[in-house]
């Protein structure tokens, strides 16, 4: 008698498959495969005695357990493959770069050396004319006599235009006539006062009449003063009709044309003097404590490659900006011949002396701004790359170098310009550059 197994419904526990060893997963959905799995033992025959039946039952239970085990292993292997695919990398990919051999040339390395480095404060910005004057209308009227335009040179005190204002000139003439009339009345009052004093001395005039003559004279004097004040006011208003340049310079802008009407405070012309150029920059509060008015400044301009211009610190703002914690610095550059055109971008360097320190290129420092607060470099030693934290000191922007105050010794090799392939612990081999 052959024992025929009944259909089995197997359910693997969710947690059990995670710890099973990784073996190939059987395809349980295929009935033929399932049949082959179950028929790995020769057919069992029942004997009249019950012992053989019990042995067959035990063997069948072992077969069922093997099937469950294989199904659990298949689930575990599938989950592991899915996890590796989700990460997008093969097992151990995070260590691949560290284990790979990185080939560098001697040009990729720089030796940290002890040298003098210039201690300086660097600032940059556009150069603007120091003197800029906007000429505005002080009275309303019509512009006449405007003959200058952008680029026209002008002299200090030169009349550049006139504003024809209704009534202002006539008011000045009327005020002048009022002064003449007041002075005539004062002269007549003075003659009457002298005659009254003579008659009073001869006893021909009473004291009251003499006092009246004196009061009339004083009133005439006051009228003259009032008339002169009105004349001054009218003359000032008449002067406001003239547009006069207060400085020697060049017209940089003209916003009105001859014949146009203007109102008080309307801008007409802008005059600039380019004899001295000003650069307004900002520096940190730590650097501001070392900068003083009168210190020498060297300038470089993109329009004049290879040339160095010299100026001085004009003033330092006494208060830092509360938002940026920066302090404003104004430096001046003499430009007597007008060779430098205003508005050009310039870089100024305020020299503060020099110090001796370990010097490396700025490009070798990674992980932070070069503001003295630190960073890290990649050091090459004994065929390995090691990442090392350093503390930075003064910088020489012109030379592109920075001083290292701690974390690096003279003679050590660092990677001049690290790339993404450079990692801590990577093996490295230095070869000669190809010619």
PDB file of N, CA and C in Angstrom, residues 137-142 163-166 168 241 261-265:
ATOM      1  N   UNK A 137      17.283 122.628  -9.238  1.00  0.00           N
ATOM      2  CA  UNK A 137      16.587 123.919  -9.330  1.00  0.00           C
ATOM      3  C   UNK A 137      16.145 124.354  -7.942  1.00  0.00           C
ATOM      4  N   UNK A 138      16.438 125.617  -7.605  1.00  0.00           N
ATOM      5  CA  UNK A 138      16.021 126.142  -6.310  1.00  0.00           C
ATOM      6  C   UNK A 138      14.769 126.993  -6.401  1.00  0.00           C
ATOM      7  N   UNK A 139      14.377 127.326  -7.610  1.00  0.00           N
ATOM      8  CA  UNK A 139      13.116 128.038  -7.850  1.00  0.00           C
ATOM      9  C   UNK A 139      12.451 127.408  -9.063  1.00  0.00           C
ATOM     10  N   UNK A 140      11.149 127.598  -9.164  1.00  0.00           N
ATOM     11  CA  UNK A 140      10.435 127.094 -10.322  1.00  0.00           C
ATOM     12  C   UNK A 140      10.511 128.059 -11.484  1.00  0.00           C
ATOM     13  N   UNK A 141      10.551 127.516 -12.706  1.00  0.00           N
ATOM     14  CA  UNK A 141      10.612 128.380 -13.881  1.00  0.00           C
ATOM     15  C   UNK A 141      10.995 127.587 -15.117  1.00  0.00           C
ATOM     16  N   UNK A 142      11.551 128.282 -16.105  1.00  0.00           N
ATOM     17  CA  UNK A 142      11.940 127.692 -17.379  1.00  0.00           C
ATOM     18  C   UNK A 142      13.447 127.794 -17.542  1.00  0.00           C
ATOM     19  N   UNK A 163      17.441 129.945 -14.867  1.00  0.00           N
ATOM     20  CA  UNK A 163      16.023 129.618 -14.744  1.00  0.00           C
ATOM     21  C   UNK A 163      15.235 130.923 -14.773  1.00  0.00           C
ATOM     22  N   UNK A 164      14.404 131.043 -15.779  1.00  0.00           N
ATOM     23  CA  UNK A 164      13.569 132.243 -15.888  1.00  0.00           C
ATOM     24  C   UNK A 164      12.344 132.053 -14.999  1.00  0.00           C
ATOM     25  N   UNK A 165      12.347 132.780 -13.862  1.00  0.00           N
ATOM     26  CA  UNK A 165      11.274 132.674 -12.882  1.00  0.00           C
ATOM     27  C   UNK A 165      10.455 133.954 -12.884  1.00  0.00           C
ATOM     28  N   UNK A 166       9.153 133.838 -13.072  1.00  0.00           N
ATOM     29  CA  UNK A 166       8.272 135.005 -13.163  1.00  0.00           C
ATOM     30  C   UNK A 166       8.238 135.750 -11.839  1.00  0.00           C
ATOM     31  N   UNK A 168      10.519 137.135  -9.962  1.00  0.00           N
ATOM     32  CA  UNK A 168      11.658 137.162  -9.042  1.00  0.00           C
ATOM     33  C   UNK A 168      12.594 138.319  -9.362  1.00  0.00           C
ATOM     34  N   UNK A 241      18.092 131.727  -9.562  1.00  0.00           N
ATOM     35  CA  UNK A 241      17.758 131.471 -10.965  1.00  0.00           C
ATOM     36  C   UNK A 241      18.990 131.059 -11.772  1.00  0.00           C
ATOM     37  N   UNK A 261      10.478 123.188 -18.313  1.00  0.00           N
ATOM     38  CA  UNK A 261      10.063 123.774 -17.042  1.00  0.00           C
ATOM     39  C   UNK A 261      10.542 122.886 -15.894  1.00  0.00           C
ATOM     40  N   UNK A 262      10.906 123.527 -14.818  1.00  0.00           N
ATOM     41  CA  UNK A 262      11.370 122.792 -13.639  1.00  0.00           C
ATOM     42  C   UNK A 262      10.665 123.339 -12.411  1.00  0.00           C
ATOM     43  N   UNK A 263      10.590 122.497 -11.404  1.00  0.00           N
ATOM     44  CA  UNK A 263      10.064 122.880 -10.107  1.00  0.00           C
ATOM     45  C   UNK A 263      11.205 122.889  -9.102  1.00  0.00           C
ATOM     46  N   UNK A 264      11.005 123.533  -7.964  1.00  0.00           N
ATOM     47  CA  UNK A 264      12.073 123.512  -6.952  1.00  0.00           C
ATOM     48  C   UNK A 264      12.503 122.092  -6.603  1.00  0.00           C
ATOM     49  N   UNK A 265      13.797 121.859  -6.507  1.00  0.00           N
ATOM     50  CA  UNK A 265      14.443 120.592  -6.148  1.00  0.00           C
ATOM     51  C   UNK A 265      14.519 119.591  -7.297  1.00  0.00           C
TER      52      UNK A 265
END
